[in-house]
Amino acid sequence: MPLDQDPIEEESGEVEMSFLDHLEELRWHIIRSLIAVVVFTIVAFVEVKWIFKNIILAPAKSDFWTWRMLCKLGQKFSSQDLCIQDIPLELQSRYMTGQFTITIVAAFVLGLIFSFPYIVWELWRFIRPGLRIKERRNSTGVVAAVSSLFAAGISFGYYVIAPLMVYIMVNYKIDDMIRNEFDITSYVQTFVSLVFGAGLLFQLPVVIYFLSKLGLVTPAFLRRYRRHSVIIILIIAAIITPPDPLSQTIISIPLYLLFEISILISARVQKQKLKEEEEERLREEQEQAS
């Protein structure tokens, strides 16, 4: 191999790029990602009335999918307590630009959610050329995994956390003299933080996978601090959910399950690394013997 040829270049067959070339390449990946966000944001803005009626405000209606499923579950066990007849939610817009501003925010967040798989794909296209062939092979399906976990988190936040949060907060009263009349801005901000936050939190296995590949995290380390992770998970749940034990418990359980899955992923990565190191050692011994 020529002295001026990089090993990565030899394996990938791609020409080595300078630092400025990498910055230029990254710039175009970012631009294409922003274009995708803008396109989906414009689509969401155009259909904002339908989106608010059928998506954003839907968890606050008694005919929402979650409530219908709970009612069927209650009927199966001869319990009518799970059937929600009415959710007395009253929303107001107390600012002159309140509805317009929240429309922009909601459209942008929806644009970000729907363009998330494309953003991940663009990021992966930028990172992939710098990996060796074996690293690329071991990372096959990373875009699909990230997108699937994000979709699962969004779905969990939308169908589980959001409707329970709405029901609990609407019906929670300190005294009958106090009426619960929420501002639309507060409702949408809470809704977005729960749903989008759940989507990001579900990326934990992917984060642990890459940290394990870099050698920054090991399964032994994760097992050693399992008790500490429970406290951290409870703190995170308390931050992104309303201040009630039910909502915090509902999001803490899947987060802890994701943590346990992350331990298994880290163990698999470590096992693969040890296998590769052993193969490399045997290869070096054979070369020295020959």
PDB file of N, CA and C in Angstrom, residues 32-129:
ATOM      1  N   ARG A  32     -30.194  20.383   3.260  1.00  0.00           N
ATOM      2  CA  ARG A  32     -31.241  19.473   2.784  1.00  0.00           C
ATOM      3  C   ARG A  32     -32.187  19.070   3.921  1.00  0.00           C
ATOM      4  N   SER A  33     -31.625  18.893   5.128  1.00  0.00           N
ATOM      5  CA  SER A  33     -32.465  18.558   6.276  1.00  0.00           C
ATOM      6  C   SER A  33     -33.416  19.706   6.606  1.00  0.00           C
ATOM      7  N   LEU A  34     -32.903  20.936   6.574  1.00  0.00           N
ATOM      8  CA  LEU A  34     -33.743  22.105   6.856  1.00  0.00           C
ATOM      9  C   LEU A  34     -34.835  22.269   5.799  1.00  0.00           C
ATOM     10  N   ILE A  35     -34.498  21.971   4.558  1.00  0.00           N
ATOM     11  CA  ILE A  35     -35.509  22.049   3.490  1.00  0.00           C
ATOM     12  C   ILE A  35     -36.638  21.061   3.770  1.00  0.00           C
ATOM     13  N   ALA A  36     -36.282  19.855   4.210  1.00  0.00           N
ATOM     14  CA  ALA A  36     -37.301  18.855   4.538  1.00  0.00           C
ATOM     15  C   ALA A  36     -38.197  19.341   5.678  1.00  0.00           C
ATOM     16  N   VAL A  37     -37.579  19.939   6.704  1.00  0.00           N
ATOM     17  CA  VAL A  37     -38.360  20.463   7.830  1.00  0.00           C
ATOM     18  C   VAL A  37     -39.298  21.568   7.360  1.00  0.00           C
ATOM     19  N   VAL A  38     -38.792  22.470   6.517  1.00  0.00           N
ATOM     20  CA  VAL A  38     -39.607  23.583   6.017  1.00  0.00           C
ATOM     21  C   VAL A  38     -40.778  23.071   5.187  1.00  0.00           C
ATOM     22  N   VAL A  39     -40.531  22.073   4.339  1.00  0.00           N
ATOM     23  CA  VAL A  39     -41.600  21.533   3.490  1.00  0.00           C
ATOM     24  C   VAL A  39     -42.709  20.933   4.341  1.00  0.00           C
ATOM     25  N   PHE A  40     -42.337  20.092   5.301  1.00  0.00           N
ATOM     26  CA  PHE A  40     -43.358  19.480   6.170  1.00  0.00           C
ATOM     27  C   PHE A  40     -44.033  20.524   7.055  1.00  0.00           C
ATOM     28  N   THR A  41     -43.291  21.559   7.464  1.00  0.00           N
ATOM     29  CA  THR A  41     -43.880  22.627   8.266  1.00  0.00           C
ATOM     30  C   THR A  41     -44.939  23.382   7.467  1.00  0.00           C
ATOM     31  N   ILE A  42     -44.654  23.667   6.207  1.00  0.00           N
ATOM     32  CA  ILE A  42     -45.622  24.368   5.346  1.00  0.00           C
ATOM     33  C   ILE A  42     -46.873  23.521   5.150  1.00  0.00           C
ATOM     34  N   VAL A  43     -46.681  22.215   4.919  1.00  0.00           N
ATOM     35  CA  VAL A  43     -47.836  21.318   4.760  1.00  0.00           C
ATOM     36  C   VAL A  43     -48.678  21.310   6.028  1.00  0.00           C
ATOM     37  N   ALA A  44     -48.014  21.230   7.188  1.00  0.00           N
ATOM     38  CA  ALA A  44     -48.736  21.231   8.461  1.00  0.00           C
ATOM     39  C   ALA A  44     -49.456  22.558   8.685  1.00  0.00           C
ATOM     40  N   PHE A  45     -48.834  23.665   8.288  1.00  0.00           N
ATOM     41  CA  PHE A  45     -49.451  24.972   8.453  1.00  0.00           C
ATOM     42  C   PHE A  45     -50.707  25.107   7.585  1.00  0.00           C
ATOM     43  N   VAL A  46     -50.645  24.588   6.378  1.00  0.00           N
ATOM     44  CA  VAL A  46     -51.796  24.659   5.470  1.00  0.00           C
ATOM     45  C   VAL A  46     -52.967  23.853   6.026  1.00  0.00           C
ATOM     46  N   GLU A  47     -52.666  22.699   6.625  1.00  0.00           N
ATOM     47  CA  GLU A  47     -53.716  21.815   7.148  1.00  0.00           C
ATOM     48  C   GLU A  47     -53.871  21.948   8.661  1.00  0.00           C
ATOM     49  N   VAL A  48     -53.541  23.129   9.208  1.00  0.00           N
ATOM     50  CA  VAL A  48     -53.470  23.278  10.651  1.00  0.00           C
ATOM     51  C   VAL A  48     -54.824  23.093  11.333  1.00  0.00           C
ATOM     52  N   LYS A  49     -55.920  23.523  10.705  1.00  0.00           N
ATOM     53  CA  LYS A  49     -57.229  23.370  11.335  1.00  0.00           C
ATOM     54  C   LYS A  49     -57.595  21.890  11.485  1.00  0.00           C
ATOM     55  N   TRP A  50     -57.345  21.111  10.452  1.00  0.00           N
ATOM     56  CA  TRP A  50     -57.613  19.669  10.524  1.00  0.00           C
ATOM     57  C   TRP A  50     -56.699  19.014  11.544  1.00  0.00           C
ATOM     58  N   ILE A  51     -55.437  19.445  11.596  1.00  0.00           N
ATOM     59  CA  ILE A  51     -54.466  18.872  12.523  1.00  0.00           C
ATOM     60  C   ILE A  51     -54.856  19.146  13.970  1.00  0.00           C
ATOM     61  N   PHE A  52     -55.280  20.377  14.261  1.00  0.00           N
ATOM     62  CA  PHE A  52     -55.680  20.695  15.620  1.00  0.00           C
ATOM     63  C   PHE A  52     -56.917  19.904  16.034  1.00  0.00           C
ATOM     64  N   LYS A  53     -57.863  19.787  15.125  1.00  0.00           N
ATOM     65  CA  LYS A  53     -59.111  19.104  15.457  1.00  0.00           C
ATOM     66  C   LYS A  53     -58.929  17.601  15.613  1.00  0.00           C
ATOM     67  N   ASN A  54     -58.145  16.994  14.739  1.00  0.00           N
ATOM     68  CA  ASN A  54     -58.063  15.530  14.691  1.00  0.00           C
ATOM     69  C   ASN A  54     -56.804  14.947  15.327  1.00  0.00           C
ATOM     70  N   ILE A  55     -55.808  15.784  15.644  1.00  0.00           N
ATOM     71  CA  ILE A  55     -54.562  15.263  16.208  1.00  0.00           C
ATOM     72  C   ILE A  55     -54.258  15.905  17.563  1.00  0.00           C
ATOM     73  N   ILE A  56     -54.080  17.218  17.573  1.00  0.00           N
ATOM     74  CA  ILE A  56     -53.616  17.880  18.793  1.00  0.00           C
ATOM     75  C   ILE A  56     -54.690  17.891  19.879  1.00  0.00           C
ATOM     76  N   LEU A  57     -55.925  18.193  19.512  1.00  0.00           N
ATOM     77  CA  LEU A  57     -57.010  18.246  20.498  1.00  0.00           C
ATOM     78  C   LEU A  57     -57.723  16.909  20.680  1.00  0.00           C
ATOM     79  N   ALA A  58     -57.385  15.932  19.862  1.00  0.00           N
ATOM     80  CA  ALA A  58     -58.075  14.628  19.920  1.00  0.00           C
ATOM     81  C   ALA A  58     -57.939  13.930  21.270  1.00  0.00           C
ATOM     82  N   PRO A  59     -56.764  13.927  21.931  1.00  0.00           N
ATOM     83  CA  PRO A  59     -56.671  13.243  23.230  1.00  0.00           C
ATOM     84  C   PRO A  59     -57.579  13.826  24.305  1.00  0.00           C
ATOM     85  N   ALA A  60     -58.109  15.027  24.079  1.00  0.00           N
ATOM     86  CA  ALA A  60     -58.993  15.660  25.058  1.00  0.00           C
ATOM     87  C   ALA A  60     -60.462  15.351  24.782  1.00  0.00           C
ATOM     88  N   LYS A  61     -60.724  14.419  23.863  1.00  0.00           N
ATOM     89  CA  LYS A  61     -62.103  14.054  23.534  1.00  0.00           C
ATOM     90  C   LYS A  61     -62.380  12.628  23.996  1.00  0.00           C
ATOM     91  N   SER A  62     -63.607  12.408  24.446  1.00  0.00           N
ATOM     92  CA  SER A  62     -63.958  11.103  25.019  1.00  0.00           C
ATOM     93  C   SER A  62     -63.982   9.990  23.979  1.00  0.00           C
ATOM     94  N   ASP A  63     -64.046  10.326  22.668  1.00  0.00           N
ATOM     95  CA  ASP A  63     -64.056   9.295  21.634  1.00  0.00           C
ATOM     96  C   ASP A  63     -62.656   9.017  21.081  1.00  0.00           C
ATOM     97  N   PHE A  64     -61.635   9.483  21.789  1.00  0.00           N
ATOM     98  CA  PHE A  64     -60.256   9.225  21.376  1.00  0.00           C
ATOM     99  C   PHE A  64     -59.965   7.730  21.464  1.00  0.00           C
ATOM    100  N   TRP A  65     -59.048   7.254  20.637  1.00  0.00           N
ATOM    101  CA  TRP A  65     -58.739   5.823  20.536  1.00  0.00           C
ATOM    102  C   TRP A  65     -58.388   5.227  21.900  1.00  0.00           C
ATOM    103  N   THR A  66     -57.581   5.908  22.682  1.00  0.00           N
ATOM    104  CA  THR A  66     -57.169   5.391  23.990  1.00  0.00           C
ATOM    105  C   THR A  66     -58.357   5.181  24.912  1.00  0.00           C
ATOM    106  N   TRP A  67     -59.268   6.152  24.946  1.00  0.00           N
ATOM    107  CA  TRP A  67     -60.440   6.038  25.810  1.00  0.00           C
ATOM    108  C   TRP A  67     -61.379   4.936  25.333  1.00  0.00           C
ATOM    109  N   ARG A  68     -61.491   4.765  24.026  1.00  0.00           N
ATOM    110  CA  ARG A  68     -62.350   3.699  23.504  1.00  0.00           C
ATOM    111  C   ARG A  68     -61.793   2.333  23.848  1.00  0.00           C
ATOM    112  N   MET A  69     -60.472   2.187  23.781  1.00  0.00           N
ATOM    113  CA  MET A  69     -59.858   0.917  24.136  1.00  0.00           C
ATOM    114  C   MET A  69     -59.994   0.628  25.633  1.00  0.00           C
ATOM    115  N   LEU A  70     -59.829   1.667  26.461  1.00  0.00           N
ATOM    116  CA  LEU A  70     -60.009   1.481  27.906  1.00  0.00           C
ATOM    117  C   LEU A  70     -61.446   1.103  28.237  1.00  0.00           C
ATOM    118  N   CYS A  71     -62.390   1.697  27.508  1.00  0.00           N
ATOM    119  CA  CYS A  71     -63.792   1.375  27.745  1.00  0.00           C
ATOM    120  C   CYS A  71     -64.080  -0.082  27.375  1.00  0.00           C
ATOM    121  N   LYS A  72     -63.528  -0.538  26.260  1.00  0.00           N
ATOM    122  CA  LYS A  72     -63.704  -1.939  25.874  1.00  0.00           C
ATOM    123  C   LYS A  72     -63.083  -2.866  26.908  1.00  0.00           C
ATOM    124  N   LEU A  73     -61.923  -2.453  27.446  1.00  0.00           N
ATOM    125  CA  LEU A  73     -61.269  -3.254  28.474  1.00  0.00           C
ATOM    126  C   LEU A  73     -62.141  -3.309  29.733  1.00  0.00           C
ATOM    127  N   GLY A  74     -62.751  -2.166  30.082  1.00  0.00           N
ATOM    128  CA  GLY A  74     -63.639  -2.132  31.243  1.00  0.00           C
ATOM    129  C   GLY A  74     -64.876  -2.990  31.061  1.00  0.00           C
ATOM    130  N   GLN A  75     -65.437  -2.990  29.842  1.00  0.00           N
ATOM    131  CA  GLN A  75     -66.602  -3.825  29.561  1.00  0.00           C
ATOM    132  C   GLN A  75     -66.255  -5.300  29.637  1.00  0.00           C
ATOM    133  N   LYS A  76     -65.036  -5.626  29.244  1.00  0.00           N
ATOM    134  CA  LYS A  76     -64.603  -7.023  29.289  1.00  0.00           C
ATOM    135  C   LYS A  76     -64.537  -7.528  30.721  1.00  0.00           C
ATOM    136  N   PHE A  77     -64.150  -6.637  31.650  1.00  0.00           N
ATOM    137  CA  PHE A  77     -64.039  -7.026  33.057  1.00  0.00           C
ATOM    138  C   PHE A  77     -65.218  -6.504  33.881  1.00  0.00           C
ATOM    139  N   SER A  78     -66.298  -6.148  33.200  1.00  0.00           N
ATOM    140  CA  SER A  78     -67.534  -5.679  33.846  1.00  0.00           C
ATOM    141  C   SER A  78     -67.293  -4.493  34.777  1.00  0.00           C
ATOM    142  N   SER A  79     -66.495  -3.545  34.272  1.00  0.00           N
ATOM    143  CA  SER A  79     -66.211  -2.337  35.041  1.00  0.00           C
ATOM    144  C   SER A  79     -66.427  -1.122  34.153  1.00  0.00           C
ATOM    145  N   GLN A  80     -67.355  -0.253  34.569  1.00  0.00           N
ATOM    146  CA  GLN A  80     -67.654   0.942  33.799  1.00  0.00           C
ATOM    147  C   GLN A  80     -66.774   2.130  34.191  1.00  0.00           C
ATOM    148  N   ASP A  81     -65.920   1.942  35.187  1.00  0.00           N
ATOM    149  CA  ASP A  81     -65.080   3.053  35.639  1.00  0.00           C
ATOM    150  C   ASP A  81     -64.068   3.484  34.586  1.00  0.00           C
ATOM    151  N   LEU A  82     -63.716   2.572  33.671  1.00  0.00           N
ATOM    152  CA  LEU A  82     -62.735   2.900  32.633  1.00  0.00           C
ATOM    153  C   LEU A  82     -63.357   3.595  31.431  1.00  0.00           C
ATOM    154  N   CYS A  83     -64.673   3.703  31.400  1.00  0.00           N
ATOM    155  CA  CYS A  83     -65.352   4.378  30.293  1.00  0.00           C
ATOM    156  C   CYS A  83     -65.466   5.871  30.607  1.00  0.00           C
ATOM    157  N   ILE A  84     -64.761   6.681  29.843  1.00  0.00           N
ATOM    158  CA  ILE A  84     -64.766   8.126  30.037  1.00  0.00           C
ATOM    159  C   ILE A  84     -65.902   8.727  29.211  1.00  0.00           C
ATOM    160  N   GLN A  85     -66.868   9.327  29.886  1.00  0.00           N
ATOM    161  CA  GLN A  85     -68.019   9.905  29.200  1.00  0.00           C
ATOM    162  C   GLN A  85     -67.756  11.319  28.719  1.00  0.00           C
ATOM    163  N   ASP A  86     -66.989  12.089  29.492  1.00  0.00           N
ATOM    164  CA  ASP A  86     -66.772  13.485  29.132  1.00  0.00           C
ATOM    165  C   ASP A  86     -65.475  13.979  29.757  1.00  0.00           C
ATOM    166  N   ILE A  87     -64.776  14.840  29.016  1.00  0.00           N
ATOM    167  CA  ILE A  87     -63.570  15.486  29.525  1.00  0.00           C
ATOM    168  C   ILE A  87     -63.822  16.994  29.472  1.00  0.00           C
ATOM    169  N   PRO A  88     -64.117  17.620  30.590  1.00  0.00           N
ATOM    170  CA  PRO A  88     -64.518  19.037  30.599  1.00  0.00           C
ATOM    171  C   PRO A  88     -63.356  20.004  30.405  1.00  0.00           C
ATOM    172  N   LEU A  89     -62.723  19.912  29.245  1.00  0.00           N
ATOM    173  CA  LEU A  89     -61.589  20.791  28.956  1.00  0.00           C
ATOM    174  C   LEU A  89     -62.077  22.094  28.336  1.00  0.00           C
ATOM    175  N   GLU A  90     -61.666  23.216  28.901  1.00  0.00           N
ATOM    176  CA  GLU A  90     -61.977  24.533  28.358  1.00  0.00           C
ATOM    177  C   GLU A  90     -60.673  25.242  28.029  1.00  0.00           C
ATOM    178  N   LEU A  91     -60.544  25.628  26.774  1.00  0.00           N
ATOM    179  CA  LEU A  91     -59.324  26.300  26.317  1.00  0.00           C
ATOM    180  C   LEU A  91     -59.629  27.744  25.954  1.00  0.00           C
ATOM    181  N   GLN A  92     -58.664  28.613  26.255  1.00  0.00           N
ATOM    182  CA  GLN A  92     -58.788  30.022  25.931  1.00  0.00           C
ATOM    183  C   GLN A  92     -57.517  30.508  25.265  1.00  0.00           C
ATOM    184  N   SER A  93     -57.649  31.598  24.540  1.00  0.00           N
ATOM    185  CA  SER A  93     -56.487  32.282  23.970  1.00  0.00           C
ATOM    186  C   SER A  93     -56.459  33.681  24.555  1.00  0.00           C
ATOM    187  N   ARG A  94     -55.562  33.910  25.498  1.00  0.00           N
ATOM    188  CA  ARG A  94     -55.547  35.165  26.253  1.00  0.00           C
ATOM    189  C   ARG A  94     -54.674  36.245  25.611  1.00  0.00           C
ATOM    190  N   TYR A  95     -53.996  35.914  24.529  1.00  0.00           N
ATOM    191  CA  TYR A  95     -53.130  36.874  23.863  1.00  0.00           C
ATOM    192  C   TYR A  95     -53.614  37.103  22.436  1.00  0.00           C
ATOM    193  N   MET A  96     -53.451  38.329  21.944  1.00  0.00           N
ATOM    194  CA  MET A  96     -53.944  38.677  20.617  1.00  0.00           C
ATOM    195  C   MET A  96     -53.316  37.813  19.540  1.00  0.00           C
ATOM    196  N   THR A  97     -52.026  37.522  19.680  1.00  0.00           N
ATOM    197  CA  THR A  97     -51.323  36.702  18.681  1.00  0.00           C
ATOM    198  C   THR A  97     -51.206  35.249  19.135  1.00  0.00           C
ATOM    199  N   GLY A  98     -51.942  34.874  20.198  1.00  0.00           N
ATOM    200  CA  GLY A  98     -51.793  33.546  20.769  1.00  0.00           C
ATOM    201  C   GLY A  98     -52.062  32.420  19.800  1.00  0.00           C
ATOM    202  N   GLN A  99     -53.195  32.452  19.116  1.00  0.00           N
ATOM    203  CA  GLN A  99     -53.550  31.357  18.211  1.00  0.00           C
ATOM    204  C   GLN A  99     -52.612  31.285  17.011  1.00  0.00           C
ATOM    205  N   PHE A 100     -52.218  32.445  16.491  1.00  0.00           N
ATOM    206  CA  PHE A 100     -51.310  32.441  15.338  1.00  0.00           C
ATOM    207  C   PHE A 100     -49.937  31.913  15.741  1.00  0.00           C
ATOM    208  N   THR A 101     -49.449  32.370  16.897  1.00  0.00           N
ATOM    209  CA  THR A 101     -48.128  31.923  17.359  1.00  0.00           C
ATOM    210  C   THR A 101     -48.108  30.419  17.600  1.00  0.00           C
ATOM    211  N   ILE A 102     -49.148  29.922  18.252  1.00  0.00           N
ATOM    212  CA  ILE A 102     -49.170  28.493  18.561  1.00  0.00           C
ATOM    213  C   ILE A 102     -49.359  27.671  17.293  1.00  0.00           C
ATOM    214  N   THR A 103     -49.981  28.261  16.271  1.00  0.00           N
ATOM    215  CA  THR A 103     -50.086  27.584  14.973  1.00  0.00           C
ATOM    216  C   THR A 103     -48.714  27.382  14.361  1.00  0.00           C
ATOM    217  N   ILE A 104     -47.882  28.428  14.412  1.00  0.00           N
ATOM    218  CA  ILE A 104     -46.516  28.336  13.883  1.00  0.00           C
ATOM    219  C   ILE A 104     -45.719  27.280  14.640  1.00  0.00           C
ATOM    220  N   VAL A 105     -45.834  27.304  15.970  1.00  0.00           N
ATOM    221  CA  VAL A 105     -45.078  26.351  16.793  1.00  0.00           C
ATOM    222  C   VAL A 105     -45.508  24.916  16.499  1.00  0.00           C
ATOM    223  N   ALA A 106     -46.821  24.697  16.461  1.00  0.00           N
ATOM    224  CA  ALA A 106     -47.329  23.347  16.206  1.00  0.00           C
ATOM    225  C   ALA A 106     -46.919  22.855  14.820  1.00  0.00           C
ATOM    226  N   ALA A 107     -47.003  23.733  13.815  1.00  0.00           N
ATOM    227  CA  ALA A 107     -46.626  23.346  12.452  1.00  0.00           C
ATOM    228  C   ALA A 107     -45.142  22.998  12.374  1.00  0.00           C
ATOM    229  N   PHE A 108     -44.294  23.775  13.068  1.00  0.00           N
ATOM    230  CA  PHE A 108     -42.854  23.510  13.043  1.00  0.00           C
ATOM    231  C   PHE A 108     -42.521  22.182  13.723  1.00  0.00           C
ATOM    232  N   VAL A 109     -43.141  21.925  14.878  1.00  0.00           N
ATOM    233  CA  VAL A 109     -42.873  20.672  15.595  1.00  0.00           C
ATOM    234  C   VAL A 109     -43.324  19.473  14.772  1.00  0.00           C
ATOM    235  N   LEU A 110     -44.491  19.577  14.146  1.00  0.00           N
ATOM    236  CA  LEU A 110     -44.958  18.487  13.281  1.00  0.00           C
ATOM    237  C   LEU A 110     -44.033  18.309  12.085  1.00  0.00           C
ATOM    238  N   GLY A 111     -43.551  19.425  11.533  1.00  0.00           N
ATOM    239  CA  GLY A 111     -42.583  19.329  10.440  1.00  0.00           C
ATOM    240  C   GLY A 111     -41.313  18.644  10.865  1.00  0.00           C
ATOM    241  N   LEU A 112     -40.862  18.924  12.096  1.00  0.00           N
ATOM    242  CA  LEU A 112     -39.661  18.281  12.629  1.00  0.00           C
ATOM    243  C   LEU A 112     -39.890  16.795  12.858  1.00  0.00           C
ATOM    244  N   ILE A 113     -41.067  16.434  13.362  1.00  0.00           N
ATOM    245  CA  ILE A 113     -41.379  15.026  13.636  1.00  0.00           C
ATOM    246  C   ILE A 113     -41.419  14.216  12.345  1.00  0.00           C
ATOM    247  N   PHE A 114     -42.125  14.724  11.345  1.00  0.00           N
ATOM    248  CA  PHE A 114     -42.280  13.966  10.099  1.00  0.00           C
ATOM    249  C   PHE A 114     -40.991  13.926   9.270  1.00  0.00           C
ATOM    250  N   SER A 115     -40.126  14.913   9.434  1.00  0.00           N
ATOM    251  CA  SER A 115     -38.866  14.917   8.685  1.00  0.00           C
ATOM    252  C   SER A 115     -37.735  14.256   9.463  1.00  0.00           C
ATOM    253  N   PHE A 116     -38.003  13.794  10.690  1.00  0.00           N
ATOM    254  CA  PHE A 116     -36.958  13.211  11.535  1.00  0.00           C
ATOM    255  C   PHE A 116     -36.232  12.034  10.868  1.00  0.00           C
ATOM    256  N   PRO A 117     -36.954  11.069  10.262  1.00  0.00           N
ATOM    257  CA  PRO A 117     -36.233   9.972   9.595  1.00  0.00           C
ATOM    258  C   PRO A 117     -35.297  10.463   8.488  1.00  0.00           C
ATOM    259  N   TYR A 118     -35.729  11.476   7.746  1.00  0.00           N
ATOM    260  CA  TYR A 118     -34.865  12.007   6.676  1.00  0.00           C
ATOM    261  C   TYR A 118     -33.650  12.709   7.270  1.00  0.00           C
ATOM    262  N   ILE A 119     -33.826  13.435   8.379  1.00  0.00           N
ATOM    263  CA  ILE A 119     -32.697  14.109   9.033  1.00  0.00           C
ATOM    264  C   ILE A 119     -31.678  13.085   9.509  1.00  0.00           C
ATOM    265  N   VAL A 120     -32.160  12.001  10.097  1.00  0.00           N
ATOM    266  CA  VAL A 120     -31.261  10.929  10.558  1.00  0.00           C
ATOM    267  C   VAL A 120     -30.527  10.315   9.379  1.00  0.00           C
ATOM    268  N   TRP A 121     -31.240  10.129   8.254  1.00  0.00           N
ATOM    269  CA  TRP A 121     -30.613   9.559   7.060  1.00  0.00           C
ATOM    270  C   TRP A 121     -29.522  10.472   6.522  1.00  0.00           C
ATOM    271  N   GLU A 122     -29.759  11.788   6.513  1.00  0.00           N
ATOM    272  CA  GLU A 122     -28.750  12.745   6.058  1.00  0.00           C
ATOM    273  C   GLU A 122     -27.536  12.731   6.986  1.00  0.00           C
ATOM    274  N   LEU A 123     -27.785  12.660   8.287  1.00  0.00           N
ATOM    275  CA  LEU A 123     -26.681  12.593   9.248  1.00  0.00           C
ATOM    276  C   LEU A 123     -25.863  11.325   9.054  1.00  0.00           C
ATOM    277  N   TRP A 124     -26.552  10.210   8.816  1.00  0.00           N
ATOM    278  CA  TRP A 124     -25.859   8.944   8.590  1.00  0.00           C
ATOM    279  C   TRP A 124     -25.048   8.989   7.295  1.00  0.00           C
ATOM    280  N   ARG A 125     -25.563   9.631   6.254  1.00  0.00           N
ATOM    281  CA  ARG A 125     -24.819   9.777   4.997  1.00  0.00           C
ATOM    282  C   ARG A 125     -23.528  10.549   5.200  1.00  0.00           C
ATOM    283  N   PHE A 126     -23.536  11.494   6.146  1.00  0.00           N
ATOM    284  CA  PHE A 126     -22.322  12.267   6.423  1.00  0.00           C
ATOM    285  C   PHE A 126     -21.310  11.446   7.236  1.00  0.00           C
ATOM    286  N   ILE A 127     -21.812  10.648   8.169  1.00  0.00           N
ATOM    287  CA  ILE A 127     -20.917   9.882   9.047  1.00  0.00           C
ATOM    288  C   ILE A 127     -20.384   8.633   8.365  1.00  0.00           C
ATOM    289  N   ARG A 128     -21.184   7.983   7.554  1.00  0.00           N
ATOM    290  CA  ARG A 128     -20.880   6.668   6.993  1.00  0.00           C
ATOM    291  C   ARG A 128     -19.553   6.591   6.228  1.00  0.00           C
ATOM    292  N   PRO A 129     -19.202   7.580   5.386  1.00  0.00           N
ATOM    293  CA  PRO A 129     -17.930   7.450   4.653  1.00  0.00           C
ATOM    294  C   PRO A 129     -16.699   7.383   5.546  1.00  0.00           C
TER     295      PRO A 129
END
